[in-house]
mmCIF file of C-alpha atoms in Angstrom:
data_model
loop_
_atom_site.group_PDB
_atom_site.id
_atom_site.type_symbol
_atom_site.label_atom_id
_atom_site.label_comp_id
_atom_site.label_asym_id
_atom_site.label_seq_id
_atom_site.Cartn_x
_atom_site.Cartn_y
_atom_site.Cartn_z
ATOM 1 C CA UNK I 839 7.124 9.866 84.571
ATOM 2 C CA UNK I 840 5.622 7.095 86.694
ATOM 3 C CA UNK I 841 6.198 4.538 83.937
ATOM 4 C CA UNK I 842 9.905 5.389 83.756
ATOM 5 C CA UNK I 843 10.245 5.163 87.539
ATOM 6 C CA UNK I 844 8.526 1.769 87.618
ATOM 7 C CA UNK I 845 10.750 0.506 84.814
ATOM 8 C CA UNK I 846 13.853 1.663 86.690
ATOM 9 C CA UNK I 847 12.745 -0.125 89.848
ATOM 10 C CA UNK I 848 12.015 -3.238 87.790
ATOM 11 C CA UNK I 849 15.475 -2.958 86.215
ATOM 12 C CA UNK I 850 17.236 -2.714 89.573
ATOM 13 C CA UNK I 851 15.585 -5.941 90.791
ATOM 14 C CA UNK I 852 16.007 -7.787 87.483
ATOM 15 C CA UNK I 853 17.989 -11.043 87.280
ATOM 16 C CA UNK I 854 17.746 -11.562 83.539
ATOM 17 C CA UNK I 855 20.502 -11.703 80.934
ATOM 18 C CA UNK I 856 22.583 -8.654 80.170
ATOM 19 C CA UNK I 857 20.983 -8.287 76.723
ATOM 20 C CA UNK I 858 17.535 -7.997 78.319
ATOM 21 C CA UNK I 859 18.831 -5.374 80.730
ATOM 22 C CA UNK I 860 20.228 -3.408 77.809
ATOM 23 C CA UNK I 861 16.830 -3.316 76.135
ATOM 24 C CA UNK I 862 15.181 -2.009 79.304
ATOM 25 C CA UNK I 863 17.918 0.627 79.715
ATOM 26 C CA UNK I 864 17.338 1.687 76.116
ATOM 27 C CA UNK I 865 13.601 2.061 76.729
ATOM 28 C CA UNK I 866 14.105 4.131 79.881
ATOM 29 C CA UNK I 867 16.659 6.392 78.201
ATOM 30 C CA UNK I 868 14.321 7.031 75.281
ATOM 31 C CA UNK I 869 11.478 7.920 77.618
ATOM 32 C CA UNK I 870 13.688 10.321 79.571
ATOM 33 C CA UNK I 871 15.204 11.965 76.497
ATOM 34 C CA UNK I 872 12.101 12.385 74.358
ATOM 35 C CA UNK I 873 9.681 13.431 77.113
ATOM 36 C CA UNK I 874 12.337 15.275 79.195
ATOM 37 C CA UNK I 875 11.584 13.367 82.396
ATOM 38 C CA UNK I 876 13.287 13.672 85.778
ATOM 39 C CA UNK I 877 14.557 10.226 86.792
ATOM 40 C CA UNK I 878 17.694 11.117 88.706
ATOM 41 C CA UNK I 879 18.380 7.587 89.998
ATOM 42 C CA UNK I 880 18.915 6.349 86.461
ATOM 43 C CA UNK I 881 22.248 8.135 86.025
ATOM 44 C CA UNK I 882 24.099 6.567 89.009
ATOM 45 C CA UNK I 883 22.752 3.177 87.906
ATOM 46 C CA UNK I 884 24.152 3.487 84.387
ATOM 47 C CA UNK I 885 27.354 5.119 85.623
ATOM 48 C CA UNK I 886 28.721 1.854 87.052
ATOM 49 C CA UNK I 887 28.626 0.259 83.594
ATOM 50 C CA UNK I 888 30.738 2.992 81.981
ATOM 51 C CA UNK I 889 34.061 1.153 81.810
ATOM 52 C CA UNK I 890 36.229 0.461 78.731
ATOM 53 C CA UNK I 891 36.262 -3.299 79.416
ATOM 54 C CA UNK I 892 32.471 -3.479 79.810
ATOM 55 C CA UNK I 893 30.610 -5.549 77.253
ATOM 56 C CA UNK I 894 28.534 -3.443 74.803
ATOM 57 C CA UNK I 895 29.956 -0.280 76.330
ATOM 58 C CA UNK I 896 29.250 1.796 73.207
ATOM 59 C CA UNK I 897 25.535 1.101 73.573
ATOM 60 C CA UNK I 898 25.662 2.096 77.229
ATOM 61 C CA UNK I 899 27.343 5.372 76.269
ATOM 62 C CA UNK I 900 24.647 5.882 73.656
ATOM 63 C CA UNK I 901 21.910 5.373 76.256
ATOM 64 C CA UNK I 902 23.637 7.737 78.688
ATOM 65 C CA UNK I 903 23.722 10.498 76.068
ATOM 66 C CA UNK I 904 20.167 9.678 75.025
ATOM 67 C CA UNK I 905 18.872 10.131 78.569
ATOM 68 C CA UNK I 906 20.259 13.661 78.879
ATOM 69 C CA UNK I 907 18.345 16.823 78.084
ATOM 70 C CA UNK I 908 18.475 20.518 78.911
ATOM 71 C CA UNK I 909 16.247 20.249 81.984
ATOM 72 C CA UNK I 910 18.500 17.763 83.782
ATOM 73 C CA UNK I 911 20.451 19.680 86.460
ATOM 74 C CA UNK I 912 24.162 19.897 85.619
ATOM 75 C CA UNK I 913 25.040 18.553 89.083
ATOM 76 C CA UNK I 914 23.259 15.293 88.255
ATOM 77 C CA UNK I 915 24.930 14.819 84.866
ATOM 78 C CA UNK I 916 28.410 15.940 85.902
ATOM 79 C CA UNK I 917 29.429 12.596 87.546
ATOM 80 C CA UNK I 918 28.519 10.756 84.332
ATOM 81 C CA UNK I 919 30.583 13.176 82.254
ATOM 82 C CA UNK I 920 33.577 12.934 84.582
ATOM 83 C CA UNK I 921 33.370 9.131 84.572
ATOM 84 C CA UNK I 922 33.550 9.067 80.779
ATOM 85 C CA UNK I 923 36.433 11.541 80.745
ATOM 86 C CA UNK I 924 38.441 9.719 83.432
ATOM 87 C CA UNK I 925 37.862 6.175 82.171
ATOM 88 C CA UNK I 926 38.036 6.718 78.416
ATOM 89 C CA UNK I 927 39.880 9.919 77.506
ATOM 90 C CA UNK I 928 43.297 9.053 78.907
ATOM 91 C CA UNK I 929 46.527 8.255 77.104
ATOM 92 C CA UNK I 930 46.847 4.862 78.785
ATOM 93 C CA UNK I 931 43.916 3.638 76.686
ATOM 94 C CA UNK I 932 43.954 2.805 73.000
ATOM 95 C CA UNK I 933 43.087 5.433 70.411
ATOM 96 C CA UNK I 934 39.759 3.740 69.652
ATOM 97 C CA UNK I 935 38.708 3.985 73.310
ATOM 98 C CA UNK I 936 39.719 7.648 73.451
ATOM 99 C CA UNK I 937 37.791 8.398 70.258
ATOM 100 C CA UNK I 938 34.644 6.716 71.569
ATOM 101 C CA UNK I 939 34.941 8.676 74.817
ATOM 102 C CA UNK I 940 35.277 12.026 73.048
ATOM 103 C CA UNK I 941 32.387 11.232 70.706
ATOM 104 C CA UNK I 942 30.106 10.301 73.601
ATOM 105 C CA UNK I 943 31.056 13.494 75.467
ATOM 106 C CA UNK I 944 30.179 15.503 72.366
ATOM 107 C CA UNK I 945 26.768 13.848 72.049
ATOM 108 C CA UNK I 946 26.044 14.321 75.740
ATOM 109 C CA UNK I 947 27.038 18.004 75.660
ATOM 110 C CA UNK I 948 24.995 18.662 72.525
ATOM 111 C CA UNK I 949 21.869 17.724 74.510
ATOM 112 C CA UNK I 950 22.933 19.184 77.861
ATOM 113 C CA UNK I 951 25.617 21.845 77.232
ATOM 114 C CA UNK I 952 25.578 23.282 80.767
ATOM 115 C CA UNK I 953 27.195 20.139 82.184
ATOM 116 C CA UNK I 954 30.580 21.037 80.668
ATOM 117 C CA UNK I 955 33.029 23.114 82.674
ATOM 118 C CA UNK I 956 35.672 25.422 81.244
ATOM 119 C CA UNK I 957 38.608 23.513 82.777
ATOM 120 C CA UNK I 958 37.491 20.130 81.463
ATOM 121 C CA UNK I 959 36.766 21.549 78.020
ATOM 122 C CA UNK I 960 40.204 23.156 77.923
ATOM 123 C CA UNK I 961 41.824 19.793 78.730
ATOM 124 C CA UNK I 962 39.779 17.945 76.106
ATOM 125 C CA UNK I 963 40.494 20.596 73.471
ATOM 126 C CA UNK I 964 44.228 19.909 73.818
ATOM 127 C CA UNK I 965 43.679 16.563 72.071
ATOM 128 C CA UNK I 966 43.178 18.556 68.874
ATOM 129 C CA UNK I 967 46.907 18.152 68.197
ATOM 130 C CA UNK I 968 47.074 14.480 69.227
ATOM 131 C CA UNK I 969 49.232 12.212 67.082
ATOM 132 C CA UNK I 970 46.342 9.951 66.059
ATOM 133 C CA UNK I 971 43.887 11.329 63.523
ATOM 134 C CA UNK I 972 40.794 9.705 65.058
ATOM 135 C CA UNK I 973 41.378 11.353 68.435
ATOM 136 C CA UNK I 974 42.239 14.738 66.938
ATOM 137 C CA UNK I 975 39.133 14.762 64.726
ATOM 138 C CA UNK I 976 36.911 13.839 67.683
ATOM 139 C CA UNK I 977 38.409 16.703 69.699
ATOM 140 C CA UNK I 978 37.872 19.110 66.793
ATOM 141 C CA UNK I 979 34.213 18.101 66.566
ATOM 142 C CA UNK I 980 33.813 18.865 70.279
ATOM 143 C CA UNK I 981 35.412 22.283 69.764
ATOM 144 C CA UNK I 982 33.121 22.965 66.809
ATOM 145 C CA UNK I 983 30.075 22.118 68.921
ATOM 146 C CA UNK I 984 30.952 24.659 71.593
ATOM 147 C CA UNK I 985 31.744 27.292 68.972
ATOM 148 C CA UNK I 986 28.032 27.303 68.160
ATOM 149 C CA UNK I 987 26.658 26.558 71.646
ATOM 150 C CA UNK I 988 28.838 28.454 74.123
ATOM 151 C CA UNK I 989 32.062 29.965 72.726
ATOM 152 C CA UNK I 990 32.900 31.622 76.055
ATOM 153 C CA UNK I 991 33.909 28.252 77.527
ATOM 154 C CA UNK I 992 36.596 27.817 74.867
ATOM 155 C CA UNK I 993 40.017 29.374 74.996
ATOM 156 C CA UNK I 994 40.441 32.361 72.724
ATOM 157 C CA UNK I 995 42.550 30.462 70.180
ATOM 158 C CA UNK I 996 39.846 27.793 69.767
ATOM 159 C CA UNK I 997 36.880 30.123 69.217
ATOM 160 C CA UNK I 998 37.532 30.697 65.534
ATOM 161 C CA UNK I 999 36.501 33.669 63.462
ATOM 162 C CA UNK I 1000 33.282 35.290 64.735
ATOM 163 C CA UNK I 1001 30.278 35.078 62.437
ATOM 164 C CA UNK I 1002 26.903 36.783 62.437
ATOM 165 C CA UNK I 1003 25.396 33.735 64.104
ATOM 166 C CA UNK I 1004 27.823 33.767 67.025
ATOM 167 C CA UNK I 1005 27.354 37.515 67.365
ATOM 168 C CA UNK I 1006 23.624 36.997 67.866
ATOM 169 C CA UNK I 1007 24.139 34.017 70.184
ATOM 170 C CA UNK I 1008 22.757 34.301 73.693
ATOM 171 C CA UNK I 1009 23.649 31.434 76.053
ATOM 172 C CA UNK I 1010 20.620 30.185 77.917
ATOM 173 C CA UNK I 1011 20.902 29.382 81.595
ATOM 174 C CA UNK I 1012 19.377 26.354 83.294
ATOM 175 C CA UNK I 1013 15.607 26.279 82.834
ATOM 176 C CA UNK I 1014 15.583 29.451 80.769
ATOM 177 C CA UNK I 1015 13.134 29.471 77.874
ATOM 178 C CA UNK I 1016 13.070 32.120 75.186
ATOM 179 C CA UNK I 1017 9.971 32.378 73.058
ATOM 180 C CA UNK I 1018 10.652 34.766 70.172
ATOM 181 C CA UNK I 1019 7.874 37.028 69.005
ATOM 182 C CA UNK I 1020 8.990 36.907 65.387
ATOM 183 C CA UNK I 1021 10.310 34.585 62.713
ATOM 184 C CA UNK I 1022 14.123 34.584 62.973
ATOM 185 C CA UNK I 1023 15.628 35.880 59.748
ATOM 186 C CA UNK I 1024 12.443 37.593 58.542
ATOM 187 C CA UNK I 1025 14.290 40.910 58.313
ATOM 188 C CA UNK I 1026 15.440 40.021 54.794
ATOM 189 C CA UNK I 1027 11.839 40.232 53.539
ATOM 190 C CA UNK I 1028 9.903 43.378 52.654
ATOM 191 C CA UNK I 1029 7.390 44.726 55.117
ATOM 192 C CA UNK I 1030 4.497 44.709 52.605
ATOM 193 C CA UNK I 1031 3.929 42.545 49.582
ATOM 194 C CA UNK I 1032 2.708 45.636 47.727
ATOM 195 C CA UNK I 1033 6.147 47.230 48.012
ATOM 196 C CA UNK I 1034 7.734 44.200 46.415
ATOM 197 C CA UNK I 1035 5.187 44.185 43.583
ATOM 198 C CA UNK I 1036 5.659 47.939 43.026
ATOM 199 C CA UNK I 1037 9.411 47.485 42.768
ATOM 200 C CA UNK I 1038 8.924 44.740 40.189
ATOM 201 C CA UNK I 1039 6.608 46.997 38.159
ATOM 202 C CA UNK I 1040 9.153 49.832 38.306
ATOM 203 C CA UNK I 1041 11.833 47.503 37.018
ATOM 204 C CA UNK I 1042 9.593 46.467 34.136
ATOM 205 C CA UNK I 1043 8.872 50.140 33.297
ATOM 206 C CA UNK I 1044 12.577 50.879 33.298
ATOM 207 C CA UNK I 1045 13.169 48.039 30.878
ATOM 208 C CA UNK I 1046 10.476 49.382 28.551
ATOM 209 C CA UNK I 1047 11.891 52.911 28.646
ATOM 210 C CA UNK I 1048 15.243 51.679 27.403
ATOM 211 C CA UNK I 1049 13.677 50.922 23.986
ATOM 212 C CA UNK I 1050 12.638 53.299 21.149
ATOM 213 C CA UNK I 1051 10.696 56.456 22.035
ATOM 214 C CA UNK I 1052 8.123 57.879 19.596
ATOM 215 C CA UNK I 1053 8.208 61.689 19.344
ATOM 216 C CA UNK I 1054 5.396 63.491 17.445
ATOM 217 C CA UNK I 1055 6.128 66.826 15.742
ATOM 218 C CA UNK I 1056 3.622 69.152 14.097
ATOM 219 C CA UNK I 1057 4.093 69.867 10.418
ATOM 220 C CA UNK I 1058 3.947 73.651 10.936
ATOM 221 C CA UNK I 1059 6.971 73.772 13.229
ATOM 222 C CA UNK I 1060 10.189 73.822 11.271
ATOM 223 C CA UNK I 1061 12.912 71.940 12.988
ATOM 224 C CA UNK I 1062 16.513 72.726 12.357
ATOM 225 C CA UNK I 1063 18.930 69.852 12.370
ATOM 226 C CA UNK I 1064 21.095 71.536 14.999
ATOM 227 C CA UNK I 1065 18.152 72.168 17.319
ATOM 228 C CA UNK I 1066 16.984 68.603 16.962
ATOM 229 C CA UNK I 1067 20.421 67.318 17.889
ATOM 230 C CA UNK I 1068 20.511 69.542 20.955
ATOM 231 C CA UNK I 1069 17.118 68.336 22.111
ATOM 232 C CA UNK I 1070 18.156 64.717 21.628
ATOM 233 C CA UNK I 1071 21.267 65.327 23.702
ATOM 234 C CA UNK I 1072 19.180 66.898 26.454
ATOM 235 C CA UNK I 1073 16.834 63.922 26.474
ATOM 236 C CA UNK I 1074 19.758 61.508 26.670
ATOM 237 C CA UNK I 1075 21.237 63.452 29.579
ATOM 238 C CA UNK I 1076 17.919 63.382 31.396
ATOM 239 C CA UNK I 1077 17.629 59.618 30.839
ATOM 240 C CA UNK I 1078 21.137 58.976 32.077
ATOM 241 C CA UNK I 1079 20.539 61.172 35.106
ATOM 242 C CA UNK I 1080 17.294 59.386 35.920
ATOM 243 C CA UNK I 1081 18.858 55.968 35.497
ATOM 244 C CA UNK I 1082 21.777 56.891 37.713
ATOM 245 C CA UNK I 1083 19.436 58.192 40.400
ATOM 246 C CA UNK I 1084 17.391 54.979 40.342
ATOM 247 C CA UNK I 1085 20.453 52.799 40.401
ATOM 248 C CA UNK I 1086 21.828 54.876 43.262
ATOM 249 C CA UNK I 1087 18.615 54.386 45.199
ATOM 250 C CA UNK I 1088 18.689 50.629 44.584
ATOM 251 C CA UNK I 1089 22.343 50.424 45.532
ATOM 252 C CA UNK I 1090 21.645 52.359 48.702
ATOM 253 C CA UNK I 1091 18.914 49.900 49.615
ATOM 254 C CA UNK I 1092 21.148 46.904 49.007
ATOM 255 C CA UNK I 1093 24.260 48.288 50.647
ATOM 256 C CA UNK I 1094 22.482 49.446 53.801
ATOM 257 C CA UNK I 1095 23.630 47.360 56.782
ATOM 258 C CA UNK I 1096 21.078 47.039 59.567
ATOM 259 C CA UNK I 1097 22.077 46.876 63.194
ATOM 260 C CA UNK I 1098 20.853 44.093 65.461
ATOM 261 C CA UNK I 1099 18.147 46.285 66.949
ATOM 262 C CA UNK I 1100 16.899 47.379 63.524
ATOM 263 C CA UNK I 1101 16.878 43.784 62.297
ATOM 264 C CA UNK I 1102 14.841 42.723 65.315
ATOM 265 C CA UNK I 1103 12.310 45.501 64.780
ATOM 266 C CA UNK I 1104 11.949 44.753 61.084
ATOM 267 C CA UNK I 1105 11.606 40.994 61.657
ATOM 268 C CA UNK I 1106 8.908 41.651 64.266
ATOM 269 C CA UNK I 1107 7.056 43.989 61.917
ATOM 270 C CA UNK I 1108 7.191 41.519 59.030
ATOM 271 C CA UNK I 1109 6.029 38.627 61.224
ATOM 272 C CA UNK I 1110 3.095 40.581 62.653
ATOM 273 C CA UNK I 1111 1.793 42.123 59.427
ATOM 274 C CA UNK I 1112 2.242 39.330 56.892
ATOM 275 C CA UNK I 1113 1.577 35.657 56.286
ATOM 276 C CA UNK I 1114 4.737 34.170 54.839
ATOM 277 C CA UNK I 1115 4.633 31.774 51.906
ATOM 278 C CA UNK I 1116 6.706 28.624 51.479
ATOM 279 C CA UNK I 1117 9.098 30.410 49.115
ATOM 280 C CA UNK I 1118 9.665 33.117 51.703
ATOM 281 C CA UNK I 1119 10.305 30.550 54.429
ATOM 282 C CA UNK I 1120 12.896 28.895 52.174
ATOM 283 C CA UNK I 1121 14.503 32.290 51.611
ATOM 284 C CA UNK I 1122 14.628 32.904 55.372
ATOM 285 C CA UNK I 1123 16.212 29.498 56.010
ATOM 286 C CA UNK I 1124 18.866 30.174 53.381
ATOM 287 C CA UNK I 1125 19.646 33.527 55.009
ATOM 288 C CA UNK I 1126 19.946 31.887 58.425
ATOM 289 C CA UNK I 1127 22.385 29.324 57.035
ATOM 290 C CA UNK I 1128 24.477 32.049 55.436
ATOM 291 C CA UNK I 1129 24.921 33.653 58.857
ATOM 292 C CA UNK I 1130 26.997 30.661 59.924
ATOM 293 C CA UNK I 1131 29.539 31.431 57.198
ATOM 294 C CA UNK I 1132 29.305 35.189 56.866
ATOM 295 C CA UNK I 1133 31.870 37.015 58.972
ATOM 296 C CA UNK I 1134 30.611 39.509 61.515
ATOM 297 C CA UNK I 1135 31.515 43.196 61.551
ATOM 298 C CA UNK I 1136 34.271 44.187 63.979
ATOM 299 C CA UNK I 1137 33.141 45.520 67.331
ATOM 300 C CA UNK I 1138 34.256 49.073 66.570
ATOM 301 C CA UNK I 1139 31.810 49.277 63.646
ATOM 302 C CA UNK I 1140 28.817 48.010 65.623
ATOM 303 C CA UNK I 1141 26.210 50.553 66.653
ATOM 304 C CA UNK I 1142 25.292 51.319 70.225
ATOM 305 C CA UNK I 1143 22.535 49.240 71.703
ATOM 306 C CA UNK I 1144 23.368 46.146 69.640
ATOM 307 C CA UNK I 1145 24.188 44.149 72.766
ATOM 308 C CA UNK I 1146 20.677 44.652 74.114
ATOM 309 C CA UNK I 1147 19.161 43.659 70.794
ATOM 310 C CA UNK I 1148 21.281 40.508 70.628
ATOM 311 C CA UNK I 1149 19.501 39.170 73.694
ATOM 312 C CA UNK I 1150 16.176 39.312 71.863
ATOM 313 C CA UNK I 1151 17.263 37.262 68.865
ATOM 314 C CA UNK I 1152 16.372 33.613 68.725
ATOM 315 C CA UNK I 1153 19.046 30.942 69.039
ATOM 316 C CA UNK I 1154 16.996 27.764 69.096
ATOM 317 C CA UNK I 1155 18.312 26.657 65.723
ATOM 318 C CA UNK I 1156 21.872 26.673 67.062
ATOM 319 C CA UNK I 1157 22.838 23.338 68.573
ATOM 320 C CA UNK I 1158 19.419 21.826 67.980
ATOM 321 C CA UNK I 1159 19.421 18.282 69.326
ATOM 322 C CA UNK I 1160 18.041 15.128 67.812
ATOM 323 C CA UNK I 1161 15.522 12.954 69.612
ATOM 324 C CA UNK I 1162 17.665 9.810 69.450
ATOM 325 C CA UNK I 1163 21.423 9.347 69.476
ATOM 326 C CA UNK I 1164 22.845 7.221 66.687
ATOM 327 C CA UNK I 1165 25.357 4.515 67.538
ATOM 328 C CA UNK I 1166 27.374 5.518 64.462
ATOM 329 C CA UNK I 1167 28.018 8.925 66.018
ATOM 330 C CA UNK I 1168 29.527 7.236 69.079
ATOM 331 C CA UNK I 1169 31.648 4.709 67.171
ATOM 332 C CA UNK I 1170 32.670 7.068 64.371
ATOM 333 C CA UNK I 1171 36.312 6.722 63.309
ATOM 334 C CA UNK I 1172 37.767 9.201 60.838
ATOM 335 C CA UNK I 1173 40.514 6.781 59.850
ATOM 336 C CA UNK I 1174 40.184 3.010 59.560
ATOM 337 C CA UNK I 1175 42.194 1.073 62.169
ATOM 338 C CA UNK I 1176 45.363 -0.720 61.149
ATOM 339 C CA UNK I 1177 44.639 -4.194 59.790
ATOM 340 C CA UNK I 1178 46.006 -7.272 61.562
ATOM 341 C CA UNK I 1179 47.938 -10.150 60.011
ATOM 342 C CA UNK I 1180 44.862 -12.395 60.000
ATOM 343 C CA UNK I 1181 42.723 -9.830 58.171
ATOM 344 C CA UNK I 1182 45.441 -9.212 55.584
ATOM 345 C CA UNK I 1183 45.883 -12.962 55.016
ATOM 346 C CA UNK I 1184 42.135 -13.401 54.612
ATOM 347 C CA UNK I 1185 42.112 -10.628 52.011
ATOM 348 C CA UNK I 1186 44.978 -12.287 50.112
ATOM 349 C CA UNK I 1187 43.273 -15.685 50.075
ATOM 350 C CA UNK I 1188 40.023 -14.116 48.950
ATOM 351 C CA UNK I 1189 41.793 -12.516 46.002
ATOM 352 C CA UNK I 1190 43.263 -15.865 44.912
ATOM 353 C CA UNK I 1191 39.894 -17.508 44.461
ATOM 354 C CA UNK I 1192 39.163 -18.494 40.865
ATOM 355 C CA UNK I 1193 42.771 -18.073 39.723
ATOM 356 C CA UNK I 1194 45.379 -20.619 38.620
ATOM 357 C CA UNK I 1195 47.782 -21.911 41.199
ATOM 358 C CA UNK I 1196 51.111 -20.142 41.436
ATOM 359 C CA UNK I 1197 54.314 -22.106 40.691
ATOM 360 C CA UNK I 1198 56.303 -23.845 37.931
ATOM 361 C CA UNK I 1199 54.263 -24.882 34.925
ATOM 362 C CA UNK I 1200 55.180 -28.195 33.293
ATOM 363 C CA UNK I 1201 55.485 -27.760 29.565
ATOM 364 C CA UNK I 1202 55.570 -31.510 28.929
ATOM 365 C CA UNK I 1203 52.658 -33.828 29.110
ATOM 366 C CA UNK I 1204 51.569 -35.740 32.168
ATOM 367 C CA UNK I 1205 53.145 -39.031 31.018
ATOM 368 C CA UNK I 1206 56.470 -37.584 29.841
ATOM 369 C CA UNK I 1207 59.733 -38.725 31.462
ATOM 370 C CA UNK I 1208 61.615 -36.572 33.936
ATOM 371 C CA UNK I 1209 64.881 -34.779 33.275
ATOM 372 C CA UNK I 1210 68.239 -36.009 34.579
ATOM 373 C CA UNK I 1211 68.331 -33.125 37.030
ATOM 374 C CA UNK I 1212 65.035 -34.215 38.570
ATOM 375 C CA UNK I 1213 66.124 -37.879 38.683
ATOM 376 C CA UNK I 1214 69.357 -36.964 40.438
ATOM 377 C CA UNK I 1215 67.408 -35.628 43.419
ATOM 378 C CA UNK I 1216 66.047 -39.086 44.235
ATOM 379 C CA UNK I 1217 69.349 -41.007 43.894
ATOM 380 C CA UNK I 1218 71.502 -42.134 46.792
ATOM 381 C CA UNK I 1219 74.437 -39.925 47.698
ATOM 382 C CA UNK I 1220 76.985 -42.668 46.987
ATOM 383 C CA UNK I 1221 75.901 -42.723 43.348
ATOM 384 C CA UNK I 1222 76.506 -39.003 42.757
ATOM 385 C CA UNK I 1223 79.397 -38.482 45.167
ATOM 386 C CA UNK I 1224 81.982 -38.193 42.420
ATOM 387 C CA UNK I 1225 79.960 -35.470 40.711
ATOM 388 C CA UNK I 1226 79.511 -33.481 43.876
ATOM 389 C CA UNK I 1227 83.298 -33.393 44.396
ATOM 390 C CA UNK I 1228 83.696 -31.425 41.207
ATOM 391 C CA UNK I 1229 81.710 -28.582 42.631
ATOM 392 C CA UNK I 1230 83.930 -28.231 45.688
ATOM 393 C CA UNK I 1231 86.026 -25.073 45.535
ATOM 394 C CA UNK I 1232 89.633 -25.856 44.566
ATOM 395 C CA UNK I 1233 92.660 -24.322 46.198
ATOM 396 C CA UNK I 1234 95.072 -22.031 44.410
ATOM 397 C CA UNK I 1235 97.680 -24.831 44.192
ATOM 398 C CA UNK I 1236 95.198 -27.203 42.539
ATOM 399 C CA UNK I 1237 94.308 -24.526 40.021
ATOM 400 C CA UNK I 1238 98.005 -24.060 39.188
ATOM 401 C CA UNK I 1239 98.502 -27.774 38.598
ATOM 402 C CA UNK I 1240 95.372 -28.017 36.482
ATOM 403 C CA UNK I 1241 96.444 -25.038 34.394
ATOM 404 C CA UNK I 1242 99.936 -26.534 33.881
ATOM 405 C CA UNK I 1243 98.507 -29.869 32.775
ATOM 406 C CA UNK I 1244 96.122 -28.150 30.410
ATOM 407 C CA UNK I 1245 98.897 -26.129 28.808
ATOM 408 C CA UNK I 1246 101.128 -29.200 28.400
ATOM 409 C CA UNK I 1247 98.294 -31.139 26.856
ATOM 410 C CA UNK I 1248 97.574 -28.289 24.481
ATOM 411 C CA UNK I 1249 101.257 -28.103 23.504
ATOM 412 C CA UNK I 1250 101.393 -31.809 22.662
ATOM 413 C CA UNK I 1251 98.379 -31.460 20.395
ATOM 414 C CA UNK I 1252 100.065 -28.719 18.399
ATOM 415 C CA UNK I 1253 103.058 -30.962 17.697
#
């Protein structure tokens, strides 16, 4: 804490280059974000650099998001959020600036979700249908974040289909810490390992019973063929009845849907009475991931008391933040920007390297003479004036005279 405060005071009195200041800002933001420090004077200092025309503004946005955490009061972080929204996410800016602004807001809210208000989120969610794909995708990612963090802030049409994860979600208030007394998702495991081993042995016994059965008869007892057939039928009926009962029991176990309160009790019992193996932890993680996709039961089918049990379930895995913010997440563009004329020309010239030059290829040798057509281009106009006159368009009267002379000449030749 004291180190971060001393660094901030040193930064405020610094007269070094802007690159050096950026490195110090990066160090302070990492200290605040990783160790969850309270350096409230840092946010107004960095707020004055949050402008679209500022040099290295994407790094400054990265450091602002990096310095936020859940223990920062929302009143302290709200001016930073509003500055980003007012300076970046407006239609007077370019689509790249708007995309960077929405991405930085998403990263900031993923680390400090309480700073977002319902009105601002509603306005930002409207960019979902913006004409540019980069802006619309950035707005959709912000909506998706709040679907898992706090769906109540979203409008009803943006909340999406409820899942088991959102049904168990409990929004934490400022400074609230929930320490679960069980492993989340442990309700999918059996209470005792012995029960699981007994079930496996029963399955193996069932498989063995499906094979041939040896029946011993005494030689003194005569057995009629009809009686033997009846006894075989009875045995088959008993087998089928037993198999159906077992399968019914198994199906009942699998099809049984536990309420939230029952799941909490079972997870607590499993966590307190057993030491879980790595395979079981992997199974629990897979079940927790499936909750994000699996649709929740409608409210009318939920049992009473499920709301109270939902408060006891753990939600730390939802919206879990990273220690450092990546610059790629801030500058992410879903669609590449339109190329300029210079970039297209550079691409064309790069593709021509190592190829023959375009144009007319001379079939003759280097020392061959030129054609008359080529020589005519270098002559004086007075020398070729009489030939140029031939190409001038003749009038209709001249054509008549020429045709008459041609016909007379042709007639004389015939004589």
